[in-house]
Short mmCIF file of C-alpha atoms in Angstrom, two decimals:
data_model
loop_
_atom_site.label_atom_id
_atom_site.label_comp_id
_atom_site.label_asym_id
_atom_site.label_seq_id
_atom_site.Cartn_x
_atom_site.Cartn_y
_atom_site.Cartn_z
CA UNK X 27 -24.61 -20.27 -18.35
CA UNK X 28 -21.51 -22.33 -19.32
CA UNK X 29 -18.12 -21.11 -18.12
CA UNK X 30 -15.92 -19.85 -20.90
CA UNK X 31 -12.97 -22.73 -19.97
CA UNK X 32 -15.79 -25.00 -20.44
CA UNK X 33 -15.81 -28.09 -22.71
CA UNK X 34 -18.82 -28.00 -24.10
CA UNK X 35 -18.76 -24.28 -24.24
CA UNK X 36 -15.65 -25.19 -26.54
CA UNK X 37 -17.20 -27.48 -28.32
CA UNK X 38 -20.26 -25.44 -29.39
CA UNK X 39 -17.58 -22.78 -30.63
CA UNK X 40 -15.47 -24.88 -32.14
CA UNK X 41 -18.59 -25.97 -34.51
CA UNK X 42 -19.79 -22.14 -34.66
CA UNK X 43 -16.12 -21.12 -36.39
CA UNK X 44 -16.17 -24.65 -38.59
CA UNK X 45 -19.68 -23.50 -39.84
CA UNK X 46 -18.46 -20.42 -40.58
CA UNK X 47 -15.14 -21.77 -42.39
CA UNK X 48 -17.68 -23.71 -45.00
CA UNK X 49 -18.96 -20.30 -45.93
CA UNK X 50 -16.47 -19.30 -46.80
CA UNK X 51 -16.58 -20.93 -49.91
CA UNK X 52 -20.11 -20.47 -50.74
CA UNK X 53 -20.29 -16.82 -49.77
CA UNK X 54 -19.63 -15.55 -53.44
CA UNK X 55 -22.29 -17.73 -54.85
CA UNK X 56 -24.70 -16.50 -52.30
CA UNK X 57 -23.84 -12.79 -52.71
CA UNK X 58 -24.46 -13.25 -56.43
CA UNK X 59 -28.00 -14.54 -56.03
CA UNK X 60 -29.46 -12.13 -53.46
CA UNK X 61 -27.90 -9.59 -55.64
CA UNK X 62 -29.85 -10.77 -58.82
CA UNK X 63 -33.31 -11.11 -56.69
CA UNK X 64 -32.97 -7.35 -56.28
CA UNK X 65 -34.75 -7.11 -59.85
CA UNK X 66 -37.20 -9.87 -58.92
CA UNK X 67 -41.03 -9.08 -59.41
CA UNK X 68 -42.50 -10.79 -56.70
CA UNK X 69 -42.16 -8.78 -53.36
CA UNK X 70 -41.45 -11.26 -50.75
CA UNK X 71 -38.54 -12.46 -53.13
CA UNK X 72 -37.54 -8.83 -53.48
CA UNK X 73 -37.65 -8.47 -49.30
CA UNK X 74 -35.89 -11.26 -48.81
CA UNK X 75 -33.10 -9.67 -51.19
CA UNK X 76 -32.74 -6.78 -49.30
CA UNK X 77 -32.77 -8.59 -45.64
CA UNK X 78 -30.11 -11.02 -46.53
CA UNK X 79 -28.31 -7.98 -47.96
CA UNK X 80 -28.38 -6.14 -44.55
CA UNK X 81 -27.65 -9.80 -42.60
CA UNK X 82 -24.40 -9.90 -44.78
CA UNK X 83 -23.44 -6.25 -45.01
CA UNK X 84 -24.29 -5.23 -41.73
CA UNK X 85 -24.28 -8.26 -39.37
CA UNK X 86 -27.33 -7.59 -38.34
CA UNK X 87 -29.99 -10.41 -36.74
CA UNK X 88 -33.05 -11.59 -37.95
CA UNK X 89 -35.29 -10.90 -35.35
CA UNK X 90 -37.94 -12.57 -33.58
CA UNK X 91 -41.64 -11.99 -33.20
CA UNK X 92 -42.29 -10.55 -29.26
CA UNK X 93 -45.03 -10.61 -27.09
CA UNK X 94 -47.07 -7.60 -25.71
CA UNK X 95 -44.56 -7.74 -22.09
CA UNK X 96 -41.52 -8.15 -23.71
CA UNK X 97 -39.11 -5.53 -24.67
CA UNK X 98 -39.61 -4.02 -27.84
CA UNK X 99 -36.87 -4.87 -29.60
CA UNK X 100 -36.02 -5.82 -33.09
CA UNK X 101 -34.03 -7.42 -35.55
CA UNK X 102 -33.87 -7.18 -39.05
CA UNK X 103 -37.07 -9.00 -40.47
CA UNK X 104 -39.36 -6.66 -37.68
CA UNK X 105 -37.52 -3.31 -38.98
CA UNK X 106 -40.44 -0.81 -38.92
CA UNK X 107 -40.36 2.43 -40.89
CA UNK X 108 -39.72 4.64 -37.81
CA UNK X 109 -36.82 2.66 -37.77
CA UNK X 110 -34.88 3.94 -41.51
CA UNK X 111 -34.47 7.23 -42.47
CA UNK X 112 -33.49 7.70 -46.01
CA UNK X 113 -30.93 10.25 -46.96
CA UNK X 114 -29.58 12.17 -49.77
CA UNK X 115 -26.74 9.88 -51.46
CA UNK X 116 -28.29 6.77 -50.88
CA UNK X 117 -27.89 7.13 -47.14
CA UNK X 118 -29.62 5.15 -44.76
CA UNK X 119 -30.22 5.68 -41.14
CA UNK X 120 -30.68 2.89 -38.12
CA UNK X 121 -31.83 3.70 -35.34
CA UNK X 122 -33.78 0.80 -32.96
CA UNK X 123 -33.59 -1.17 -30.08
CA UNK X 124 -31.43 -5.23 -30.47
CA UNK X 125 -30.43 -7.44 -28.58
CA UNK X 126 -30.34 -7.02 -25.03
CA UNK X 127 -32.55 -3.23 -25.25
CA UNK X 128 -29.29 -2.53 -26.71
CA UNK X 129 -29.38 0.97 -29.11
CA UNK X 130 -28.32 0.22 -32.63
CA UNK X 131 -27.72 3.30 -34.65
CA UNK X 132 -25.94 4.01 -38.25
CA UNK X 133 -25.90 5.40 -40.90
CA UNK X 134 -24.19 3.57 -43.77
CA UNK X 135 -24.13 3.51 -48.15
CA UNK X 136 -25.78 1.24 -49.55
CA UNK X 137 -26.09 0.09 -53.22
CA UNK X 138 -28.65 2.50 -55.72
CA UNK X 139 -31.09 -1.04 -56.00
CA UNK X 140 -31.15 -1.55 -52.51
CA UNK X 141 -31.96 2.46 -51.65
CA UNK X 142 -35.13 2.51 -54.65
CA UNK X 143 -36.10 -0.77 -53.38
CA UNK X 144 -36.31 0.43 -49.44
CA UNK X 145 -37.95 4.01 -50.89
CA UNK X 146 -41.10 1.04 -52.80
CA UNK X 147 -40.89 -0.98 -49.53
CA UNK X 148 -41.80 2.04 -47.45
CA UNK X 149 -44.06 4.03 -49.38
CA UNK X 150 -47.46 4.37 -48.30
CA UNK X 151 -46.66 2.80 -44.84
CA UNK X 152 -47.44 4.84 -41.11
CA UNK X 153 -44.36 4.78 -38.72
CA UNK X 154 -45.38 1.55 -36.80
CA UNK X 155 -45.61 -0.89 -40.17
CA UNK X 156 -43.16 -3.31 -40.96
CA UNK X 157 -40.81 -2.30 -43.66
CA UNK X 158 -40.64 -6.17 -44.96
CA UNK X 159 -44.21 -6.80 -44.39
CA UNK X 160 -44.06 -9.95 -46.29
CA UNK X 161 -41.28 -12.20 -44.76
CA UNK X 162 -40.86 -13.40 -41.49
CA UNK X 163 -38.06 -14.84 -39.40
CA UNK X 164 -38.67 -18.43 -40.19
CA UNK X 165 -38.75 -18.01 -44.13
CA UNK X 166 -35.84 -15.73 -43.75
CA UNK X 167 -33.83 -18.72 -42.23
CA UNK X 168 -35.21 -21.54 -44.29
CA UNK X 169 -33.82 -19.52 -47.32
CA UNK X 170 -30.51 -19.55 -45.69
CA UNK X 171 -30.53 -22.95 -45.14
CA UNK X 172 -31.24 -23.80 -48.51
CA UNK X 173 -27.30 -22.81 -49.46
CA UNK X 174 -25.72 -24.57 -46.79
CA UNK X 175 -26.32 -26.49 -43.94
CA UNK X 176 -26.93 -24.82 -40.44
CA UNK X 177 -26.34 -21.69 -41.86
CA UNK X 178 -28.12 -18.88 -40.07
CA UNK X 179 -27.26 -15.17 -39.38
CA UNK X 180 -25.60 -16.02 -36.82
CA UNK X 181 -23.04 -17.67 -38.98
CA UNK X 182 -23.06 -14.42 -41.02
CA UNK X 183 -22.35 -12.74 -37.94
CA UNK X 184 -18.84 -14.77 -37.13
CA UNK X 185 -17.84 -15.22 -40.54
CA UNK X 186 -17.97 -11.27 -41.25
CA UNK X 187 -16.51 -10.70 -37.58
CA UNK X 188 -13.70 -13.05 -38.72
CA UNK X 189 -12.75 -11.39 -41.89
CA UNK X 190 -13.06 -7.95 -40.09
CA UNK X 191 -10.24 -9.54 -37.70
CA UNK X 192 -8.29 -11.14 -40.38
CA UNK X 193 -8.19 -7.97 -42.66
CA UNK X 194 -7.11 -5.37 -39.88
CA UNK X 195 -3.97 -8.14 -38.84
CA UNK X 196 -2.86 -7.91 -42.44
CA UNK X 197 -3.45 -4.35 -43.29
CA UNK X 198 -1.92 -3.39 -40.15
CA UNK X 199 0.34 -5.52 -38.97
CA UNK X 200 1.82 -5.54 -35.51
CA UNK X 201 5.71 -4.67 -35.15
CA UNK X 202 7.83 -7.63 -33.75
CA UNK X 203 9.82 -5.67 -31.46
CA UNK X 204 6.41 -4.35 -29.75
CA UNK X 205 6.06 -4.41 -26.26
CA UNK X 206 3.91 -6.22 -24.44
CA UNK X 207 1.39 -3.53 -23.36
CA UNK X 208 1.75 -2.52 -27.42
CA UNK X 209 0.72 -5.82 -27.95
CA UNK X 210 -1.98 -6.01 -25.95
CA UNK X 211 -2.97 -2.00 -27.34
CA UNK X 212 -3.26 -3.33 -30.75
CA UNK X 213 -5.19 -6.35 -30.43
CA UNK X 214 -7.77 -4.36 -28.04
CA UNK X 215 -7.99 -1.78 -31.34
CA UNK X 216 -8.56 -4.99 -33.34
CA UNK X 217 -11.31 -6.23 -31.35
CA UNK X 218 -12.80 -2.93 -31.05
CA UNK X 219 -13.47 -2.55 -34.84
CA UNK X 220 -14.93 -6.39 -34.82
CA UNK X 221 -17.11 -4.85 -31.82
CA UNK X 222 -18.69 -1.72 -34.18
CA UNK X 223 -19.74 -3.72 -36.93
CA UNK X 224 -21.59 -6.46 -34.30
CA UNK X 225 -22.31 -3.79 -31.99
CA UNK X 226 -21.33 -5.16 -29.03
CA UNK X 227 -21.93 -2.61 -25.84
CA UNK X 228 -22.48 -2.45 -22.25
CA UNK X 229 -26.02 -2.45 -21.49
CA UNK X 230 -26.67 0.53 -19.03
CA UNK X 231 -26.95 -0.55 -15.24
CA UNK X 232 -30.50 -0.02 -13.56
CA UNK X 233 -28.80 2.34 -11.01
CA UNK X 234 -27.45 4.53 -13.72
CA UNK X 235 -29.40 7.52 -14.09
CA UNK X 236 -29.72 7.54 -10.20
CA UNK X 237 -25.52 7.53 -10.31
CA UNK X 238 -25.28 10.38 -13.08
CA UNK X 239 -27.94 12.80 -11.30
CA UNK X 240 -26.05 12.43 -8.38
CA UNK X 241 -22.49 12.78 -10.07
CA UNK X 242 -24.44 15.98 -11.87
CA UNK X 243 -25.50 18.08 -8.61
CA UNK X 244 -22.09 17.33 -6.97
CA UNK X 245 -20.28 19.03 -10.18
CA UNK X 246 -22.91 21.50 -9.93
CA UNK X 247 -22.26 22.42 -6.00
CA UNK X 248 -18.37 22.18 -6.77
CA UNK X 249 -18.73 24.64 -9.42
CA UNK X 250 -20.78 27.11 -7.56
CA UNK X 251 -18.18 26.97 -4.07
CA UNK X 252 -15.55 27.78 -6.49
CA UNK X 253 -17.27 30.53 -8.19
CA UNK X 254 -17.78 32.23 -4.48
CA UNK X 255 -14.34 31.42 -3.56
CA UNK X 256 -13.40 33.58 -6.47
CA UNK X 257 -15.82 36.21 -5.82
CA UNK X 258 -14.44 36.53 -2.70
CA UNK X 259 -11.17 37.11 -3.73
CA UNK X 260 -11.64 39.32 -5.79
CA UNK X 261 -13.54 41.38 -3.44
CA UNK X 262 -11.32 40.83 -0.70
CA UNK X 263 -8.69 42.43 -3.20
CA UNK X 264 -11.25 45.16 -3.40
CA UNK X 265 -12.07 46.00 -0.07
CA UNK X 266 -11.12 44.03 2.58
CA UNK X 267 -10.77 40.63 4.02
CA UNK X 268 -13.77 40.61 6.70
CA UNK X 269 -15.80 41.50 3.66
CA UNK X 270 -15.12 38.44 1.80
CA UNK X 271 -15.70 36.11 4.24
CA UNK X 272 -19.00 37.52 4.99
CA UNK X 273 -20.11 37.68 1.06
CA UNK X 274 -18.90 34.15 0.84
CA UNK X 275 -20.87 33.03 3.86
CA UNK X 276 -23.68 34.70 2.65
CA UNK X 277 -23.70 32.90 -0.63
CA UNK X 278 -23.19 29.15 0.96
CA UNK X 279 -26.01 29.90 3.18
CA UNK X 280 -28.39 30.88 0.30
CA UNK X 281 -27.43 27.63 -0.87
CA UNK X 282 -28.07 25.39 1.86
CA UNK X 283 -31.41 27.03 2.65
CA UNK X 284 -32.65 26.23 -1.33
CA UNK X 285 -31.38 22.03 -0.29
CA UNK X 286 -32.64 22.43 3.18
CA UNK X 287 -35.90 23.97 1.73
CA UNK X 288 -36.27 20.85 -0.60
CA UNK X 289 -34.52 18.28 0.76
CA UNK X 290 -34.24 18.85 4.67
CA UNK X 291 -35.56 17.62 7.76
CA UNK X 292 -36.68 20.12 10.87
CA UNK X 293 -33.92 18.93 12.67
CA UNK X 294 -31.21 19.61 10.08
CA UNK X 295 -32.99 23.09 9.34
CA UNK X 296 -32.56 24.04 12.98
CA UNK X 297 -28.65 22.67 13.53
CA UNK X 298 -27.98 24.74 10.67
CA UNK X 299 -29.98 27.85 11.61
CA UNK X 300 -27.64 27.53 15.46
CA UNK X 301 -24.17 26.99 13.15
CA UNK X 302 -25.37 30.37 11.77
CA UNK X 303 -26.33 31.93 14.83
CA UNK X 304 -23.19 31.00 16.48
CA UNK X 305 -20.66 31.28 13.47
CA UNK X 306 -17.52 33.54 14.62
CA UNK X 307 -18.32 33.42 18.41
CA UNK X 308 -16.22 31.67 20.58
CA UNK X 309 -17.50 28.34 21.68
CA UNK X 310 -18.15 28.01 25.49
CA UNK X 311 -18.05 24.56 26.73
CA UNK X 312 -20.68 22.84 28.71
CA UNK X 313 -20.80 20.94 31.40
CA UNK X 314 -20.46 17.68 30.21
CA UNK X 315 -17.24 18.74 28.06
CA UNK X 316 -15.92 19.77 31.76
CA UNK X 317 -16.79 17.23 33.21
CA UNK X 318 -14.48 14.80 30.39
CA UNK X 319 -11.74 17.27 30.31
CA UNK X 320 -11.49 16.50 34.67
CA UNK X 321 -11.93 12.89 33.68
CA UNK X 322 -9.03 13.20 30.89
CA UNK X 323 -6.77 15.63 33.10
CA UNK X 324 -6.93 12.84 36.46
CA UNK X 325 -6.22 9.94 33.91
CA UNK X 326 -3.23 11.65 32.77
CA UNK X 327 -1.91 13.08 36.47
CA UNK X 328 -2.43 9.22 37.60
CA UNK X 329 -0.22 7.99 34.56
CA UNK X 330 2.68 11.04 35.12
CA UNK X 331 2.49 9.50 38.58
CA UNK X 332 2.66 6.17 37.68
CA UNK X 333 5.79 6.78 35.71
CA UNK X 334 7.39 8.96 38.52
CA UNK X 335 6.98 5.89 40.80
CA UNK X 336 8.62 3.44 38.19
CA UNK X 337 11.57 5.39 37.73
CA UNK X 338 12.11 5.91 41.36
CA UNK X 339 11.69 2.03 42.06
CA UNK X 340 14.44 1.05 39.21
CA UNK X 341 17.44 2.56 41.29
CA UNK X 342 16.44 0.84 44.59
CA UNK X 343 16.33 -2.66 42.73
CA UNK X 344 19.44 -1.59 41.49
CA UNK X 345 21.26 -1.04 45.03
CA UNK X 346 19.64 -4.44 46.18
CA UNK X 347 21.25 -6.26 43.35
CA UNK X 348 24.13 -4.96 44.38
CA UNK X 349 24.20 -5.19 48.11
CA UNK X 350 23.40 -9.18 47.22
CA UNK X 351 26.43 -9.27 45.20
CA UNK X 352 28.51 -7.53 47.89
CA UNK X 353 27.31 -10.19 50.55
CA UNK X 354 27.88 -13.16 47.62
CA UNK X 355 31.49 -11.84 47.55
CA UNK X 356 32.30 -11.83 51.36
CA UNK X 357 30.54 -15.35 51.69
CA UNK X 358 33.61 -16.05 48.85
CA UNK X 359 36.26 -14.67 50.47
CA UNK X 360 35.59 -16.57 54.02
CA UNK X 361 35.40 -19.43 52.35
CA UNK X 362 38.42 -19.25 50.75
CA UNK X 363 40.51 -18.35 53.79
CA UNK X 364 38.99 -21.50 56.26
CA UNK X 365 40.48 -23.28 53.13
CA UNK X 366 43.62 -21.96 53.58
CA UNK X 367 43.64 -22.31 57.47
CA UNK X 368 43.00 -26.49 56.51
CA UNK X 369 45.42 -26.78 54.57
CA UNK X 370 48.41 -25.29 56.70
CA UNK X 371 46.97 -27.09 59.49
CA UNK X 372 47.38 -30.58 57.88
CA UNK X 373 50.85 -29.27 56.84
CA UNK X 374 51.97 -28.46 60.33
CA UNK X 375 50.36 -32.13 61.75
CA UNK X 376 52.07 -34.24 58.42
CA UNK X 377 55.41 -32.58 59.46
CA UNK X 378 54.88 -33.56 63.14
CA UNK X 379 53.97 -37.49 62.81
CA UNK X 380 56.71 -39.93 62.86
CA UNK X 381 57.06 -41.56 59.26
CA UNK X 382 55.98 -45.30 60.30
CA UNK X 383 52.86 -44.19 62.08
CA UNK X 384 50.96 -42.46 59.45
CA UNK X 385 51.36 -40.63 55.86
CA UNK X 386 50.32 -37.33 55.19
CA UNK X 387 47.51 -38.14 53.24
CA UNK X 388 45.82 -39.93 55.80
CA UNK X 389 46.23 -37.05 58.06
CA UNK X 390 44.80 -34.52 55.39
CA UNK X 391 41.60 -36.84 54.97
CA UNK X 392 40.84 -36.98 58.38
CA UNK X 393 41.39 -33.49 59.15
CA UNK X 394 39.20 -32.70 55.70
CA UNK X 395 36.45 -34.84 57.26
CA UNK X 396 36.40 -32.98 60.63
CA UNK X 397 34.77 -29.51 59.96
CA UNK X 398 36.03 -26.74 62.31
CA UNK X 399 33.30 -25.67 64.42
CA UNK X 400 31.79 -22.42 64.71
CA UNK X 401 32.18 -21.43 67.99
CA UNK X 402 35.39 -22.61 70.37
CA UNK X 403 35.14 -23.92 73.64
CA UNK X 404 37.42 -23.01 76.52
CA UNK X 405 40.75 -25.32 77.35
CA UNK X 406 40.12 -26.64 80.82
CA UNK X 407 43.16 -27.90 82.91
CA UNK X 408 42.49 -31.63 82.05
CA UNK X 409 42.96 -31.55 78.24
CA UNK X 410 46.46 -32.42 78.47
CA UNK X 411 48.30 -33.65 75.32
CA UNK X 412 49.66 -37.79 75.57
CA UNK X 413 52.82 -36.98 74.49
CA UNK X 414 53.43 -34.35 77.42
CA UNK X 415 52.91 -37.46 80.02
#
């Protein structure tokens, strides 16, 4: 399969619209002949009337011949008479399989020559014959081609699809100042008409009728619940409450007995047969259930206790921090006042030495370069001072 954004897919369209352009211009002159062979007196001229007449009108397809597997559909050259029904009014009614195993059914008017000429074509005939018994597919298409080139149904198809488009834009045209979901509302309308006369439709998915039988019994349970749910109110209006719930118990069960009857396993019979037994006594708990409520009670004691701890630990951490920052402070302070003690010592020793000798500064580095020791020795009686001799 090509992608739609394709180029060749493009290209093959763009040649499928051209063709049908060119007809355009011959589709009056080919209107006007089939519509003169309706009086023809040969039969397969006559058919071949009438099919083109349905290809055009209805935009149906020719039809191909199928083998014994294949699907039985059809297309208009393998119409059979179970597939027409003639009606009052000149009435005719499709009903068969196309493209695809695709239903086609309709019921349209068609012109007084064509209904006579469908009444001689089937006359006579058993349900499975072939209306046109005397055309096929491939003389059906060579007669096409004979007006124009590479014209088929097909083309029939997109030219009449076109001019069902064209038609609804300008008999209904779409209001400037639209919106865009308007827009898109109208267009989708548009298309939808172009869809009937093709009869383009979802095929049905394999897992359908599986999906609706399904969807069916649900609705079906959901309707009877709420019936009983009803029914019980109502008779718990009448008589009393306990009385409702055990009608409306008595009604589900009936229920699930008929599925578990047809449908159920022994197993599922006999868990439902205990949910009955035990329904409105109170549950007792076995042993294993204990045993996990102890397991869940210890986890959570060990967590409370956990969390005790960890709030009792954060205000001991807090007094640490600040006994450190106590003993940070009074390491400060001491250091401070030995820096004090220096400096009024190298005061006192600047004032005392004679100007000549030394300069304060000197004195200062010296002193600043001799840390005071931490513990003092005692002054014997031979440390005397120079200047005292």
């Amino acid at each position: 399969m090509l992608a739609a954004a394709s180029a060749v897919k493009g290209q093959s369209d763009l040649r499928k619209f051209e063709t049908a352009r060119r007809l355009k211009g011959s589709i009056q002159t080919i209107r006007a002949h089939y519509t003169r062979n309706f009086a023809a007196a040969d039969r397969r001229t006559a058919q071949c009337a009438v099919a083109m007449y349905f290809v055009d009108k209805l935009a149906l397809r020719v039809g191909n011949e199928k083998g014994e597997n294949e699907a039985d559909t059809v297309g208009c050259c393998s119409l059979r008479v179970e597939h027409m029904e003639l009606k009052p009014n000149h009435v005719v009614r499709f009903d068969f399989l196309g493209k695809d195993s695709i239903r086609y059914t309709n019921e349209v008017t068609v012109l007084p020559e064509v209904y006579a000429l469908l009444r001689k074509f089937m006359h006579g005939k058993n349900r499975g014959d072939d209306v046109f018994d005397q055309l096929t597919t491939t003389q059906l298409n060579d007669h096409l081609k004979s007006f124009m080139e590479d014209l088929s149904a097909k083309v029939f198809r997109t030219y009449n699809a076109s001019i069902t488009l064209d038609r609804w834009f300008k008999e209904k045209p779409v209001e400037p100042k639209s919106s865009i979901p308007d827009k898109l509302a109208y267009f989708n309308k548009a298309n939808t008409e172009v869809a009937i006369l093709c009869n383009h439709q979802k095929s049905i998915s394999k897992g359908f009728a599986k999906q609706f039988a399904q969807l069916t019994a649900k609705s079906e349970y959901t309707k009877r619940i709420l019936d009983g749910l009803l029914k019980a109110k109502e008779t718990a209006k009448r008589k009393s409450f306990e009385a409702a719930v055990k009608e409306f118990f008595e009604e589900q069960d009936r229920m699930q007995y008929e599925w578990l009857d047809v449908y159920g396993t022994e197993e599922q019979k006999k868990e439902y047969a205990e949910l009955v037994a035990n329904r409105g006594k109170p549950k007792v708990r076995s042993s294993s259930d204990k045993k996990k409520n102890k397991k869940k009670t210890k986890s959570s004691t060990s967590s409370k206790s956990k969390a005790k701890s960890a709030k009792k630990s954060k205000p001991s951490k807090i007094k640490s921090t600040k006994k450190n920052g106590k003993s940070k402070n009074s390491k400060k302070v001491k250091k401070a006042s030995l820096k004090m003690k220096t400096s009024t010592k190298i005061k006192k020793e600047a004032a005392d030495i004679p100007n000549g000798k030394t300069s304060a500064n000197n004195a200062s580095k010296k002193l600043l370069s001799k840390r005071p020791r931490a513990v003092k020795k005692e002054e014997s009686e031979d440390d005397v001072p120079l200047s005292a001799l």
